[in-house]
Coordinates of N, CA and C in Angstrom, one line a residue:
M1 N 48.0 6.8 -19.6 CA 47.6 6.5 -21.0 C 47.7 5.0 -21.3
T2 N 46.8 4.4 -22.1 CA 46.9 3.0 -22.5 C 47.3 3.0 -24.0
T3 N 48.1 2.0 -24.4 CA 48.5 1.9 -25.7 C 47.7 0.8 -26.4
F4 N 47.2 1.1 -27.6 CA 46.4 0.2 -28.4 C 47.1 0.0 -29.8
V5 N 46.9 -1.2 -30.3 CA 47.3 -1.5 -31.7 C 46.1 -1.9 -32.4
Y6 N 45.9 -1.3 -33.6 CA 44.7 -1.7 -34.5 C 45.3 -2.3 -35.7
L7 N 44.9 -3.5 -36.0 CA 45.4 -4.2 -37.2 C 44.2 -4.2 -38.2
G8 N 44.3 -3.5 -39.3 CA 43.2 -3.2 -40.1 C 43.3 -3.6 -41.6
N9 N 42.2 -3.8 -42.2 CA 42.0 -4.1 -43.6 C 41.0 -3.2 -44.2
Y10 N 41.2 -2.7 -45.4 CA 40.3 -2.0 -46.2 C 39.3 -2.9 -46.8
T11 N 38.0 -2.4 -46.9 CA 37.1 -3.1 -47.8 C 37.4 -2.6 -49.2
P12 N 36.8 -3.2 -50.2 CA 37.1 -2.7 -51.6 C 36.8 -1.2 -51.7
D13 N 35.6 -0.7 -51.1 CA 35.3 0.7 -51.2 C 36.3 1.6 -50.4
G14 N 36.7 1.0 -49.2 CA 37.7 1.8 -48.4 C 39.0 1.9 -49.1
L15 N 39.5 0.9 -49.8 CA 40.7 1.0 -50.5 C 40.6 1.9 -51.7
K16 N 39.5 1.9 -52.4 CA 39.2 2.8 -53.5 C 39.3 4.3 -53.0
G17 N 38.6 4.5 -51.9 CA 38.6 5.9 -51.3 C 40.0 6.3 -50.9
A18 N 40.8 5.4 -50.3 CA 42.1 5.8 -49.8 C 43.0 6.1 -51.0
M19 N 42.9 5.3 -52.1 CA 43.6 5.5 -53.3 C 43.3 6.9 -53.9
Q20 N 42.0 7.2 -53.9 CA 41.5 8.5 -54.4 C 42.0 9.7 -53.6
D21 N 41.9 9.6 -52.3 CA 42.2 10.7 -51.4 C 43.7 10.8 -51.1
G22 N 44.4 9.7 -51.2 CA 45.8 9.6 -50.9 C 46.0 9.0 -49.5
F23 N 47.0 8.2 -49.3 CA 47.2 7.5 -48.0 C 47.6 8.5 -46.9
E24 N 48.2 9.6 -47.2 CA 48.6 10.6 -46.2 C 47.3 11.2 -45.6
A25 N 46.2 11.3 -46.4 CA 45.0 11.8 -46.0 C 44.3 10.9 -44.9
R26 N 44.6 9.6 -45.1 CA 44.0 8.6 -44.2 C 44.7 8.7 -42.8
V27 N 46.1 9.0 -42.9 CA 46.8 9.2 -41.6 C 46.3 10.4 -40.9
S28 N 46.1 11.5 -41.7 CA 45.6 12.7 -41.1 C 44.2 12.5 -40.5
A29 N 43.3 11.8 -41.1 CA 42.0 11.5 -40.6 C 42.0 10.7 -39.3
V30 N 42.9 9.7 -39.3 CA 43.0 8.9 -38.1 C 43.6 9.7 -37.0
R31 N 44.6 10.5 -37.2 CA 45.2 11.4 -36.2 C 44.1 12.3 -35.6
E32 N 43.3 12.9 -36.5 CA 42.3 13.9 -36.0 C 41.3 13.1 -35.2
L33 N 40.9 12.0 -35.6 CA 39.9 11.2 -34.8 C 40.4 10.9 -33.4
I34 N 41.6 10.4 -33.4 CA 42.2 10.0 -32.1 C 42.4 11.2 -31.2
E35 N 43.0 12.3 -31.8 CA 43.2 13.5 -31.0 C 41.9 14.1 -30.5
A36 N 40.9 14.0 -31.2 CA 39.6 14.6 -30.8 C 39.0 13.9 -29.6
H37 N 39.5 12.7 -29.2 CA 39.1 12.0 -28.1 C 40.2 11.9 -27.0
G38 N 41.2 12.8 -27.1 CA 42.2 13.0 -26.1 C 43.4 12.0 -26.2
G39 N 43.5 11.4 -27.4 CA 44.6 10.5 -27.6 C 45.7 11.0 -28.5
E40 N 46.7 10.2 -28.7 CA 47.8 10.5 -29.6 C 48.2 9.4 -30.5
L41 N 48.2 9.7 -31.8 CA 48.7 8.7 -32.8 C 50.2 8.5 -32.7
V42 N 50.6 7.4 -32.3 CA 52.0 7.1 -32.2 C 52.6 6.7 -33.5
K43 N 51.9 5.9 -34.3 CA 52.4 5.5 -35.6 C 51.2 4.9 -36.4
M44 N 51.2 5.1 -37.7 CA 50.3 4.5 -38.6 C 51.2 4.1 -39.8
G45 N 51.1 2.8 -40.2 CA 51.9 2.4 -41.4 C 51.0 1.4 -42.2
F46 N 51.4 1.3 -43.4 CA 50.7 0.4 -44.4 C 51.6 -0.8 -44.6
C47 N 50.9 -2.0 -44.9 CA 51.6 -3.3 -44.8 C 51.3 -4.1 -46.1
M48 N 52.1 -5.1 -46.2 CA 51.9 -6.2 -47.1 C 51.6 -7.4 -46.2
G49 N 50.8 -8.3 -46.7 CA 50.5 -9.5 -45.9 C 49.1 -9.5 -45.4
D50 N 48.9 -10.0 -44.2 CA 47.5 -10.2 -43.7 C 46.7 -9.0 -43.4
F51 N 47.4 -7.9 -43.2 CA 46.8 -6.6 -42.9 C 47.2 -5.5 -43.8
D52 N 46.3 -4.6 -44.1 CA 46.6 -3.4 -45.0 C 47.3 -2.3 -44.2
F53 N 47.0 -2.1 -42.9 CA 47.6 -1.1 -42.2 C 47.6 -1.4 -40.7
I54 N 48.5 -0.8 -40.0 CA 48.6 -0.9 -38.5 C 48.6 0.5 -37.9
I55 N 47.8 0.6 -36.8 CA 47.8 1.9 -36.1 C 48.2 1.7 -34.7
V56 N 49.1 2.5 -34.1 CA 49.5 2.4 -32.7 C 49.1 3.7 -32.1
F57 N 48.3 3.7 -31.1 CA 47.9 5.0 -30.5 C 47.8 4.9 -28.9
D58 N 48.0 6.0 -28.3 CA 47.9 6.1 -26.8 C 46.6 6.9 -26.6
I59 N 45.8 6.4 -25.6 CA 44.6 7.1 -25.2 C 44.3 6.8 -23.8
A60 N 43.4 7.5 -23.2 CA 43.1 7.5 -21.7 C 42.8 6.1 -21.2
D61 N 41.9 5.4 -21.8 CA 41.4 4.2 -21.2 C 40.8 3.3 -22.3
R62 N 40.3 2.1 -21.9 CA 39.7 1.1 -22.8 C 38.5 1.7 -23.6
K63 N 37.6 2.4 -22.9 CA 36.4 2.9 -23.6 C 36.9 3.9 -24.7
A64 N 37.8 4.8 -24.4 CA 38.2 5.7 -25.4 C 39.0 5.0 -26.5
G65 N 39.7 3.9 -26.1 CA 40.5 3.1 -27.1 C 39.7 2.4 -28.1
L66 N 38.5 2.0 -27.7 CA 37.6 1.3 -28.6 C 36.7 2.2 -29.4
L67 N 36.7 3.5 -29.1 CA 35.8 4.4 -29.8 C 36.2 4.6 -31.3
A68 N 37.5 4.9 -31.5 CA 37.9 5.2 -32.9 C 37.7 3.9 -33.8
P69 N 38.2 2.7 -33.3 CA 37.9 1.5 -34.2 C 36.4 1.3 -34.4
M70 N 35.6 1.6 -33.4 CA 34.1 1.4 -33.6 C 33.6 2.3 -34.7
I71 N 34.0 3.6 -34.6 CA 33.6 4.6 -35.6 C 34.0 4.2 -37.0
A72 N 35.3 3.8 -37.1 CA 35.9 3.4 -38.4 C 35.2 2.2 -38.9
G73 N 35.0 1.2 -38.1 CA 34.3 0.0 -38.5 C 32.9 0.2 -38.9
A74 N 32.2 1.1 -38.2 CA 30.8 1.3 -38.6 C 30.7 2.1 -39.9
S75 N 31.8 2.7 -40.4 CA 31.7 3.3 -41.7 C 31.6 2.3 -42.8
G76 N 32.0 1.1 -42.6 CA 31.9 0.1 -43.6 C 33.1 0.1 -44.6
T77 N 34.1 0.9 -44.3 CA 35.3 1.0 -45.2 C 36.5 0.2 -44.7
V78 N 36.5 -0.2 -43.4 CA 37.6 -1.0 -42.8 C 37.0 -2.1 -41.9
S79 N 37.9 -3.0 -41.6 CA 37.6 -4.0 -40.6 C 38.9 -4.3 -39.9
G80 N 38.9 -4.8 -38.7 CA 40.1 -5.1 -38.0 C 40.0 -5.6 -36.6
S81 N 41.1 -5.6 -36.0 CA 41.2 -6.1 -34.6 C 41.9 -5.1 -33.7
T82 N 41.4 -4.8 -32.6 CA 42.0 -3.9 -31.6 C 42.7 -4.7 -30.5
I83 N 43.9 -4.3 -30.2 CA 44.7 -5.0 -29.2 C 45.1 -4.0 -28.2
E84 N 44.8 -4.3 -26.9 CA 45.3 -3.4 -25.8 C 46.7 -3.9 -25.3
L85 N 47.7 -3.1 -25.3 CA 49.0 -3.5 -24.9 C 49.0 -3.4 -23.3
I86 N 49.6 -4.4 -22.7 CA 49.6 -4.4 -21.2 C 51.1 -4.2 -20.8
P87 N 51.4 -3.2 -20.0 CA 52.7 -3.0 -19.6 C 53.3 -4.1 -18.8
A88 N 54.7 -4.3 -18.8 CA 55.3 -5.4 -18.1 C 55.1 -5.3 -16.6
S89 N 55.0 -4.1 -16.1 CA 54.8 -4.0 -14.6 C 53.4 -4.6 -14.2
E90 N 52.4 -4.4 -15.1 CA 51.1 -4.9 -14.8 C 51.1 -6.4 -15.0
M91 N 51.8 -6.9 -16.0 CA 51.9 -8.4 -16.2 C 52.6 -9.0 -14.9
S92 N 53.6 -8.3 -14.4 CA 54.2 -8.9 -13.2 C 53.3 -8.9 -12.0
E93 N 52.4 -7.9 -11.8 CA 51.4 -7.9 -10.8 C 50.5 -9.1 -11.0
I94 N 50.0 -9.3 -12.2 CA 49.1 -10.4 -12.5 C 49.8 -11.8 -12.2
A95 N 51.1 -11.9 -12.6 CA 51.8 -13.1 -12.3 C 51.9 -13.4 -10.9
N96 N 52.1 -12.3 -10.1 CA 52.2 -12.5 -8.6 C 50.9 -13.0 -8.1
M97 N 49.8 -12.5 -8.6 CA 48.4 -13.0 -8.2 C 48.2 -14.4 -8.6
A98 N 48.7 -14.8 -9.8 CA 48.5 -16.1 -10.3 C 49.3 -17.2 -9.5
R99 N 50.5 -16.8 -9.0 CA 51.3 -17.7 -8.2 C 50.6 -18.2 -6.9
V100 N 49.8 -17.3 -6.4 CA 49.1 -17.7 -5.1 C 47.6 -18.1 -5.3
A101 N 47.2 -18.1 -6.5 CA 45.7 -18.4 -6.8 C 45.5 -19.9 -6.6
Q102 N 44.3 -20.3 -6.1 CA 43.9 -21.7 -6.0 C 43.1 -22.0 -7.2
F103 N 43.4 -23.2 -7.8 CA 42.6 -23.6 -8.9 C 42.6 -25.1 -9.0
K104 N 41.4 -25.7 -9.1 CA 41.3 -27.2 -9.3 C 41.3 -27.5 -10.8
V105 N 42.2 -28.3 -11.2 CA 42.3 -28.8 -12.6 C 41.2 -29.8 -12.8
A106 N 40.6 -29.7 -14.0 CA 39.5 -30.6 -14.4 C 40.0 -32.0 -14.3
G107 N 39.2 -32.9 -13.7 CA 39.5 -34.3 -13.6 C 40.4 -34.7 -12.3
T108 N 40.7 -33.7 -11.5 CA 41.5 -33.9 -10.3 C 40.6 -33.8 -9.0
A109 N 39.4 -33.5 -9.1 CA 38.5 -33.4 -7.9 C 38.4 -34.8 -7.3
S110 N 38.4 -34.9 -6.0 CA 38.2 -36.2 -5.3 C 36.8 -36.7 -5.6
K111 N 36.7 -38.0 -5.7 CA 35.4 -38.6 -6.0 C 34.7 -39.1 -4.8

């Protein structure tokens, strides 16, 4: 499973709807959408500051991870950013690859 974080904001209509239905109903709707595609809602919370809500969820892969944010975004009631979390073990593998990679820095090529 891959873990994703969605940093979201309501549009005015989205906030109006969430206030009308109740924020617990939004959590239930998000859980149902993620679970319908084989994922698990880890946490959804509401915020003060730059974002109105944050969703953390586990799902099979990147395609499935982008499905729920795409569906929600297309509704016109939210906007946001989706972040894929990369495990430390995978970052270590990438770091090992980077240590042996060859790269010519701009401006250092022989003339």
